[in-house]
Coordinates of C-alpha atoms in Angstrom, one line a residue:
X174 CA 49.0 76.0 -64.1
X175 CA 52.8 75.9 -64.4
X176 CA 54.7 79.2 -64.5
X177 CA 55.9 79.4 -68.1
X178 CA 59.3 80.6 -69.2
X179 CA 59.3 82.7 -72.4
X180 CA 60.3 79.8 -74.6
X181 CA 58.2 77.0 -73.1
X182 CA 54.9 77.5 -74.8
X183 CA 53.6 78.2 -78.3
X184 CA 53.5 81.7 -79.4
X185 CA 49.9 82.9 -79.8
X186 CA 48.7 85.4 -82.3
X187 CA 45.3 87.0 -82.9
X188 CA 44.0 88.2 -86.3
X189 CA 40.7 90.0 -86.7
X190 CA 38.7 89.9 -90.0
X191 CA 35.7 92.3 -90.2
X192 CA 34.0 95.0 -92.2
X193 CA 34.2 97.8 -89.6
X194 CA 31.9 100.1 -91.6
X195 CA 28.4 100.7 -90.3
X196 CA 25.6 102.7 -91.9
X197 CA 24.0 105.6 -90.0
X198 CA 22.2 104.1 -87.1
X199 CA 24.0 100.8 -87.5
X200 CA 24.7 99.0 -84.2
X201 CA 25.8 95.4 -85.0
X202 CA 29.5 94.6 -85.5
X203 CA 30.6 91.1 -86.6
X204 CA 34.2 89.9 -86.6
X205 CA 36.0 86.6 -87.2
X206 CA 38.9 86.3 -84.7
X207 CA 41.6 83.8 -85.8
X208 CA 43.7 82.5 -82.9
X209 CA 46.9 80.6 -83.9
X210 CA 49.4 78.9 -81.6
X211 CA 52.8 78.0 -83.2
X212 CA 56.2 76.8 -82.1
X213 CA 55.2 74.6 -79.2
X214 CA 56.4 71.0 -78.8
X215 CA 59.9 71.8 -79.9
X216 CA 61.0 74.2 -77.2
X217 CA 62.0 74.3 -73.5
X218 CA 60.0 73.5 -70.5
X219 CA 57.8 75.3 -68.0
X220 CA 59.5 76.7 -64.9
X221 CA 58.9 74.3 -62.0
X222 CA 57.1 71.7 -64.2
X223 CA 57.8 68.1 -63.3
X224 CA 59.0 66.6 -66.6
X225 CA 62.2 66.1 -68.6
X226 CA 63.4 68.9 -70.9
X227 CA 61.8 68.9 -74.3
X228 CA 59.2 66.4 -73.4
X229 CA 56.2 68.8 -73.1
X230 CA 54.2 69.8 -70.1
X231 CA 53.1 67.4 -67.3
X232 CA 49.9 65.8 -68.5
X233 CA 47.4 63.5 -67.0
X234 CA 45.0 61.3 -69.0
X235 CA 42.1 59.2 -67.9
X236 CA 40.7 56.6 -70.4
X237 CA 37.1 55.7 -69.6
X238 CA 36.0 52.4 -71.3
X239 CA 32.4 51.3 -71.5
X240 CA 32.1 47.8 -69.9
X241 CA 28.3 47.6 -69.8
X242 CA 26.6 44.4 -70.9
X243 CA 25.9 45.6 -74.4
X244 CA 29.7 45.7 -75.1
X245 CA 29.4 41.9 -75.5
X246 CA 27.2 42.2 -78.5
X247 CA 29.0 41.3 -80.7
X248 CA 31.8 39.9 -78.5
X249 CA 34.4 41.5 -80.9
X250 CA 33.3 44.9 -79.6
X251 CA 34.8 44.5 -76.2
X252 CA 38.0 43.0 -77.8
X253 CA 38.3 46.0 -80.1
X254 CA 37.8 48.4 -77.1
X255 CA 40.6 46.6 -75.2
X256 CA 42.9 46.8 -78.3
X257 CA 42.1 50.5 -78.8
X258 CA 42.8 51.3 -75.1
X259 CA 46.1 49.4 -75.4
X260 CA 47.0 51.4 -78.6
X261 CA 46.3 54.6 -76.7
X262 CA 48.4 53.5 -73.8
X263 CA 51.3 52.8 -76.2
X264 CA 51.0 56.4 -77.5
X265 CA 51.4 57.9 -74.0
X266 CA 54.6 60.0 -73.7
X267 CA 57.0 58.8 -71.0
X268 CA 56.2 60.7 -67.8
X269 CA 52.6 61.2 -68.5
X270 CA 50.3 60.4 -65.6
X271 CA 47.4 58.0 -66.6
X272 CA 44.6 55.8 -65.4
X273 CA 42.1 53.4 -67.0
X274 CA 38.5 53.4 -65.8
X275 CA 35.9 50.7 -66.5
X276 CA 32.5 52.2 -66.8
X277 CA 29.2 50.5 -66.1
X278 CA 26.4 51.7 -63.7
X279 CA 29.4 52.4 -61.4
X280 CA 32.9 53.4 -62.2
X281 CA 35.8 51.1 -61.4
X282 CA 39.6 51.7 -61.4
X283 CA 41.1 49.2 -63.8
X284 CA 44.6 50.6 -63.5
X285 CA 46.6 51.5 -61.5
X286 CA 44.0 51.6 -58.6
X287 CA 44.3 53.1 -55.2
X288 CA 42.8 56.5 -56.2
X289 CA 45.9 57.6 -58.0
X290 CA 47.5 57.9 -61.5
X291 CA 50.4 55.8 -62.8
X292 CA 53.3 57.4 -64.5
X293 CA 53.9 56.2 -68.1
X294 CA 57.1 54.2 -68.8
X295 CA 57.7 50.7 -70.4
X296 CA 56.8 48.9 -67.2
X297 CA 53.6 50.7 -66.3
X298 CA 52.4 50.5 -69.9
X299 CA 52.8 46.7 -69.8
X300 CA 51.1 46.5 -66.4
X301 CA 48.1 48.6 -67.8
X302 CA 47.8 46.4 -70.9
X303 CA 47.8 43.3 -68.6
X304 CA 45.0 44.8 -66.6
X305 CA 43.0 45.5 -69.7
X306 CA 42.8 41.7 -70.3
X307 CA 40.6 41.4 -67.3
X308 CA 38.0 43.8 -68.7
X309 CA 34.7 42.1 -69.3
X310 CA 31.2 43.3 -70.2
X311 CA 28.3 43.4 -67.7
X312 CA 26.2 45.9 -66.0
X313 CA 24.5 49.2 -66.9
X314 CA 25.6 52.6 -68.0
X315 CA 25.9 55.7 -65.8
X316 CA 28.4 58.0 -67.5
X317 CA 28.3 60.7 -64.8
X318 CA 30.0 58.3 -62.4
X319 CA 32.8 57.7 -64.9
X320 CA 33.4 61.4 -65.3
X321 CA 33.5 62.1 -61.6
X322 CA 36.0 59.3 -61.0
X323 CA 38.1 60.6 -63.9
X324 CA 38.0 64.1 -62.2
X325 CA 39.1 62.7 -58.9
X326 CA 42.0 60.8 -60.4
X327 CA 43.1 63.6 -62.6
X328 CA 43.2 66.1 -59.7
X329 CA 45.3 63.7 -57.7
X330 CA 48.5 64.7 -59.6
X331 CA 50.2 68.0 -60.1
X332 CA 49.8 68.2 -63.9
X333 CA 49.2 71.1 -66.3
X334 CA 47.2 69.3 -68.9
X335 CA 44.2 67.1 -67.8
X336 CA 42.5 65.1 -70.4
X337 CA 39.8 62.4 -70.6
X338 CA 39.0 59.9 -73.4
X339 CA 35.5 58.4 -73.1
X340 CA 34.1 55.4 -75.1
X341 CA 30.5 54.3 -74.9
X342 CA 28.3 52.0 -77.0
X343 CA 25.0 52.7 -75.4
X344 CA 22.5 55.1 -73.9
X345 CA 23.0 56.5 -70.4
X346 CA 20.1 54.5 -69.0
X347 CA 21.2 54.1 -65.4
X348 CA 21.2 57.6 -64.2
X349 CA 19.0 60.6 -64.9
X350 CA 19.8 63.3 -67.5
X351 CA 20.1 65.7 -64.5
X352 CA 22.8 63.5 -62.8
X353 CA 24.8 63.5 -66.0
X354 CA 24.4 67.3 -66.4
X355 CA 25.5 67.8 -62.7
X356 CA 28.6 65.7 -63.3
X357 CA 29.4 67.6 -66.5
X358 CA 28.9 71.0 -64.6
X359 CA 31.3 69.8 -61.9
X360 CA 34.0 68.6 -64.3
X361 CA 33.8 71.6 -66.7
X362 CA 37.0 73.6 -66.6
X363 CA 38.8 70.9 -64.7
X364 CA 39.6 68.6 -67.6
X365 CA 38.9 68.4 -71.3
X366 CA 37.4 65.2 -72.7
X367 CA 37.0 63.6 -76.2
X368 CA 33.9 61.3 -76.5
X369 CA 33.4 58.5 -78.9
X370 CA 30.3 56.4 -79.7
X371 CA 31.0 52.9 -81.0
X372 CA 28.4 51.1 -83.1
X373 CA 24.9 52.6 -83.5
X374 CA 23.0 52.0 -80.2
X375 CA 24.2 55.2 -78.4
X376 CA 22.5 58.6 -78.3
X377 CA 24.3 61.3 -80.5
X378 CA 23.1 64.2 -78.4
X379 CA 24.5 62.6 -75.2
X380 CA 28.0 62.0 -76.7
X381 CA 28.2 65.4 -78.4
X382 CA 26.9 67.0 -75.2
X383 CA 29.7 65.5 -73.1
X384 CA 32.4 66.6 -75.6
X385 CA 30.9 70.1 -75.9
X386 CA 30.6 70.6 -72.1
X387 CA 34.3 69.5 -71.6
X388 CA 35.7 71.3 -74.7
X389 CA 36.7 68.1 -76.5
X390 CA 35.9 66.4 -79.8
X391 CA 33.0 63.9 -80.5
X392 CA 32.8 61.3 -83.2
X393 CA 31.2 58.0 -84.2
X394 CA 33.2 54.8 -84.8
X395 CA 30.5 52.9 -86.5
X396 CA 32.7 49.9 -87.1
X397 CA 34.5 48.8 -83.9
X398 CA 37.6 47.7 -85.9
X399 CA 38.3 51.4 -86.4
X400 CA 38.7 52.1 -82.7
X401 CA 42.5 51.5 -82.4
X402 CA 43.4 54.0 -85.1
X403 CA 40.9 56.5 -83.7
X404 CA 42.2 56.1 -80.1
X405 CA 45.8 56.4 -81.3
X406 CA 45.1 59.7 -83.1
X407 CA 43.2 61.1 -80.1
X408 CA 46.1 60.3 -77.8
X409 CA 48.6 61.8 -80.2
X410 CA 46.6 65.0 -80.2
X411 CA 46.3 65.0 -76.5
X412 CA 50.1 64.5 -76.2
X413 CA 50.6 67.6 -78.4
X414 CA 48.7 69.9 -76.1
X415 CA 51.0 72.5 -74.5
X416 CA 48.8 75.0 -72.7
X417 CA 45.7 74.3 -70.6
X418 CA 42.8 76.6 -69.7
X419 CA 43.3 79.2 -72.4
X420 CA 40.5 81.8 -72.3
X421 CA 39.5 84.4 -74.9
X422 CA 39.1 87.6 -72.9
X423 CA 36.8 90.3 -74.4
X424 CA 36.9 93.8 -73.1
X425 CA 34.2 96.2 -74.3
X426 CA 33.7 99.9 -73.7
X427 CA 30.7 101.4 -71.8
X428 CA 27.4 101.0 -73.6
X429 CA 28.6 98.0 -75.7
X430 CA 27.3 94.5 -75.2
X431 CA 28.5 91.1 -76.5
X432 CA 25.7 89.5 -78.4
X433 CA 27.4 86.2 -78.9
X434 CA 30.8 84.4 -79.1
X435 CA 31.1 81.1 -80.8
X436 CA 33.9 78.9 -82.1
X437 CA 33.3 78.4 -85.9
X438 CA 36.4 76.4 -86.9
X439 CA 37.3 73.6 -86.8
X440 CA 33.8 73.0 -85.4
X441 CA 30.9 75.1 -84.4
X442 CA 30.8 75.5 -80.6
X443 CA 28.5 78.0 -78.7
X444 CA 30.5 79.8 -76.0
X445 CA 28.2 82.8 -75.2
X446 CA 26.7 81.2 -72.1
X447 CA 30.1 80.1 -70.7
X448 CA 31.4 83.6 -70.0
X449 CA 32.9 84.3 -66.6
X450 CA 33.3 87.9 -65.5
X451 CA 36.9 89.2 -65.4
X452 CA 36.8 92.6 -63.9
X453 CA 35.1 95.8 -65.2
X454 CA 33.5 95.3 -68.7
X455 CA 35.6 92.2 -69.4
X456 CA 34.6 88.5 -69.7
X457 CA 36.5 85.3 -70.3
X458 CA 35.3 82.5 -72.7
X459 CA 36.9 79.1 -72.2
X460 CA 38.7 77.5 -75.2
X461 CA 40.4 74.5 -73.4
X462 CA 43.9 73.2 -74.2
X463 CA 46.1 74.2 -77.1
X464 CA 49.0 72.6 -79.0
X465 CA 50.2 73.9 -82.4
X466 CA 46.9 74.8 -84.1
X467 CA 44.6 77.5 -85.3
X468 CA 40.9 78.1 -84.5
X469 CA 38.4 80.7 -85.6
X470 CA 35.8 82.5 -83.4
X471 CA 32.8 84.6 -84.5
X472 CA 32.2 87.6 -82.2
X473 CA 29.1 89.7 -82.5
X474 CA 29.0 93.1 -80.6
X475 CA 26.3 95.6 -80.2
X476 CA 27.6 99.2 -80.0
X477 CA 25.8 102.5 -79.2
X478 CA 24.9 104.6 -82.3
X479 CA 27.3 107.4 -83.3
X480 CA 27.4 110.1 -85.9
X481 CA 28.7 109.7 -89.4
X482 CA 32.5 109.8 -89.6
X483 CA 32.9 108.7 -86.0
X484 CA 34.8 105.6 -85.0
X485 CA 35.2 103.6 -81.9
X486 CA 36.8 100.5 -80.4
X487 CA 34.0 97.9 -80.2
X488 CA 36.0 95.2 -78.4
X489 CA 39.5 94.2 -77.5
X490 CA 40.4 90.5 -77.7
X491 CA 43.3 89.0 -75.7
X492 CA 44.2 85.5 -74.4
X493 CA 44.7 84.6 -70.8
X494 CA 45.7 81.5 -68.7
X495 CA 45.4 81.0 -64.9
X496 CA 48.5 81.9 -62.9
X497 CA 50.3 79.4 -60.6
X498 CA 48.2 79.0 -57.6
X499 CA 45.1 79.9 -59.5
X500 CA 43.2 76.6 -59.5
X501 CA 40.9 77.1 -62.4
X502 CA 39.2 79.5 -64.7
X503 CA 36.3 80.0 -62.3
X504 CA 38.5 80.9 -59.4
X505 CA 40.2 83.5 -61.5
X506 CA 36.9 85.0 -62.4
X507 CA 35.7 85.1 -58.8
X508 CA 38.8 87.1 -57.9
X509 CA 38.0 89.7 -60.5
X510 CA 40.2 88.1 -63.2
X511 CA 43.3 89.0 -61.3
X512 CA 45.2 85.7 -61.1
X513 CA 45.7 85.2 -64.8
X514 CA 48.7 85.6 -67.1
X515 CA 48.2 87.4 -70.4
X516 CA 49.6 85.5 -73.4
X517 CA 50.6 88.7 -75.1
X518 CA 48.4 88.4 -78.3
X519 CA 45.7 91.1 -78.9
X520 CA 43.2 91.9 -81.6
X521 CA 40.9 95.0 -82.0
X522 CA 37.3 95.0 -83.3
X523 CA 36.4 98.5 -84.6
X524 CA 33.2 100.3 -85.7
X525 CA 33.3 103.2 -88.2
X526 CA 30.1 105.0 -89.2
X527 CA 29.9 106.0 -92.9
X528 CA 27.3 107.2 -95.5
X529 CA 29.2 105.2 -98.2
X530 CA 26.6 102.5 -99.0
X531 CA 29.1 100.3 -100.8
X532 CA 31.4 100.2 -97.8
X533 CA 28.7 99.7 -95.1
X534 CA 26.8 96.9 -97.0
X535 CA 29.7 94.8 -98.2
X536 CA 30.0 91.5 -96.2
X537 CA 33.4 90.5 -95.0
X538 CA 34.1 87.1 -96.7
X539 CA 35.2 85.4 -93.5
X540 CA 32.1 86.5 -91.6
X541 CA 29.8 85.5 -94.5
X542 CA 31.5 82.1 -94.8
X543 CA 31.3 81.2 -91.1
X544 CA 27.7 82.5 -90.8
X545 CA 26.9 80.0 -93.5
X546 CA 28.8 77.2 -91.8
X547 CA 26.9 77.8 -88.5
X548 CA 23.6 77.8 -90.4
X549 CA 24.7 74.5 -92.2
X550 CA 25.2 72.8 -88.8
X551 CA 21.8 74.0 -87.5
X552 CA 20.0 73.0 -90.7
X553 CA 21.4 69.5 -90.5
X554 CA 20.4 69.1 -86.8
X555 CA 16.9 70.5 -87.4
X556 CA 16.4 68.4 -90.6
X557 CA 17.3 65.2 -88.8
X558 CA 15.1 66.0 -85.8
X559 CA 12.2 66.7 -88.1
X560 CA 12.8 63.5 -90.0
X561 CA 12.7 61.5 -86.7
X562 CA 9.5 63.3 -85.7
X563 CA 7.9 62.3 -89.1
X564 CA 7.7 65.8 -90.6
X565 CA 9.1 64.8 -94.1
X566 CA 8.3 68.1 -95.7
X567 CA 10.1 70.1 -93.0
X568 CA 13.0 67.6 -93.0
X569 CA 13.3 67.9 -96.8
X570 CA 13.4 71.7 -96.7
X571 CA 16.0 71.9 -93.9
X572 CA 18.3 69.1 -95.4
X573 CA 17.9 70.7 -98.9
X574 CA 19.1 74.0 -97.4
X575 CA 22.0 72.1 -95.8
X576 CA 23.0 70.6 -99.2
X577 CA 22.9 74.1 -100.8
X578 CA 25.1 75.6 -98.0
X579 CA 27.6 72.7 -98.1
X580 CA 27.9 73.0 -101.9
X581 CA 28.3 76.8 -101.8
X582 CA 31.0 76.8 -99.1
X583 CA 33.0 73.8 -100.5
X584 CA 32.3 71.6 -97.5
X585 CA 32.8 68.4 -99.4
X586 CA 33.0 66.1 -96.4
X587 CA 29.5 67.3 -95.1
X588 CA 28.1 67.2 -98.7
X589 CA 29.2 63.5 -98.9
X590 CA 27.5 62.7 -95.6
X591 CA 24.3 64.5 -96.7
X592 CA 24.2 62.5 -99.9
X593 CA 23.8 59.3 -97.8
X594 CA 20.6 60.6 -96.3
X595 CA 19.1 62.5 -99.2
X596 CA 19.1 62.1 -103.1
X597 CA 20.5 65.4 -104.4
X598 CA 18.6 66.6 -107.4
X599 CA 20.2 70.0 -107.6
X600 CA 22.9 71.1 -105.0
X601 CA 22.9 74.7 -106.2
X602 CA 19.2 75.3 -105.4
X603 CA 19.1 72.8 -102.6
X604 CA 16.6 70.5 -104.3
X605 CA 16.6 67.1 -102.7
X606 CA 14.4 64.0 -102.0
X607 CA 14.7 62.1 -98.7
X608 CA 16.0 58.6 -99.2
X609 CA 13.4 55.9 -98.4
X610 CA 15.9 53.8 -96.6
X611 CA 18.8 55.3 -94.6
X612 CA 21.5 53.3 -92.8
X613 CA 21.4 54.2 -89.1
X614 CA 25.2 54.6 -89.1
X615 CA 25.0 57.1 -92.0
X616 CA 22.4 59.2 -90.2
X617 CA 24.3 59.1 -86.9
X618 CA 27.5 60.0 -88.7
X619 CA 25.9 63.1 -90.3
X620 CA 24.4 64.2 -87.0
X621 CA 27.7 63.7 -85.0
X622 CA 29.8 65.5 -87.6
X623 CA 27.3 68.2 -88.4
X624 CA 29.3 70.9 -86.6
X625 CA 32.5 70.2 -88.5
X626 CA 33.3 73.3 -90.7
X627 CA 35.7 74.1 -93.5
X628 CA 37.9 77.2 -93.3
X629 CA 37.7 80.1 -95.7
X630 CA 39.8 79.5 -98.8
X631 CA 42.6 82.1 -98.6

């Protein structure tokens, strides 16, 4: 991690939304923590970073393109993938380190080769696009090998931001689920990765699982002609990242336990199991790389009971990044959380015991909204799983509940996707009928995008 000068990175702020009032005997405290980064991308550079002023932090990007045999059906699919990769290469900022990997049952370096990354300029972009013309389809699919090669290449350069883009059109049939999981475990915290499924012959849970493990985004590109626009947008977002390895640090007093931590906007992402210890009563939850953006987190804390009128600090939230010389989040954790830099933003989660029923029973609107959005994502996933298993009554009930939640929260995008899978009789009550015939692309789109949330209307 580069040593940042004061003006080089976005300014982070933390806002906490909660109802701090608990009834007598109450122990569960819920808060929505909004983290916002502003002012990056237009300011100076990191001290000691190897890039020209004003051009953003040193970044490395590995693009992994599925070249398995199925990419030839239809033949336009491979052509669209080549064009999309070329569009992504055109979007690279000068000075960005990059590589292209061809993925089958083995991973091959397409460009530049030699176990290294190229540095983007007009000449290397042209060479990379020439190399893409040689890509052809043939072979199987072992995504873990692609990820391990991307990790090796990305760690070969001294860069701050490490990012992968992965495109697949099929199931991971040529390695075991355990091999893929081992690859994801070894890459987690080393680079972030966006994953895309093209067409409809891939496994949604595989692609979303890759993105989730590597703190990236997942999506479907049902029509391969949409790949170039999607790749360009992904690369633009990657080029906008300013700070890597940001962790949400939660400190709690004695007797207090963290029940869960999850990202709830822009997507639902469970972080509870990813905690690394960071010294006495503190733990770090990884959030990946940040540009100018805002994200929301739901933190649930269990506090010891206290008498009426008493109040306590339930948790303190701060943001940290590894210090120069600290190789990753995990090494910082092993050293007791010492080798990190605090980004200066802080939020407090409080608990106050009261006998005022109105105060202690009122739901904070942010907490209520995101609890509903998390339930919406779960209801969609359960409903689609039940539908696949042939339990039509169970599927109808879950997808009906999803329609009700999407309608109540104003999540119009998800409501539209649901309407392609069920006939909505009454959105307010969640009364629906399963459609007799559903396009596979529509069902996969709903499943892939089920975790996308809408923010609370201010």
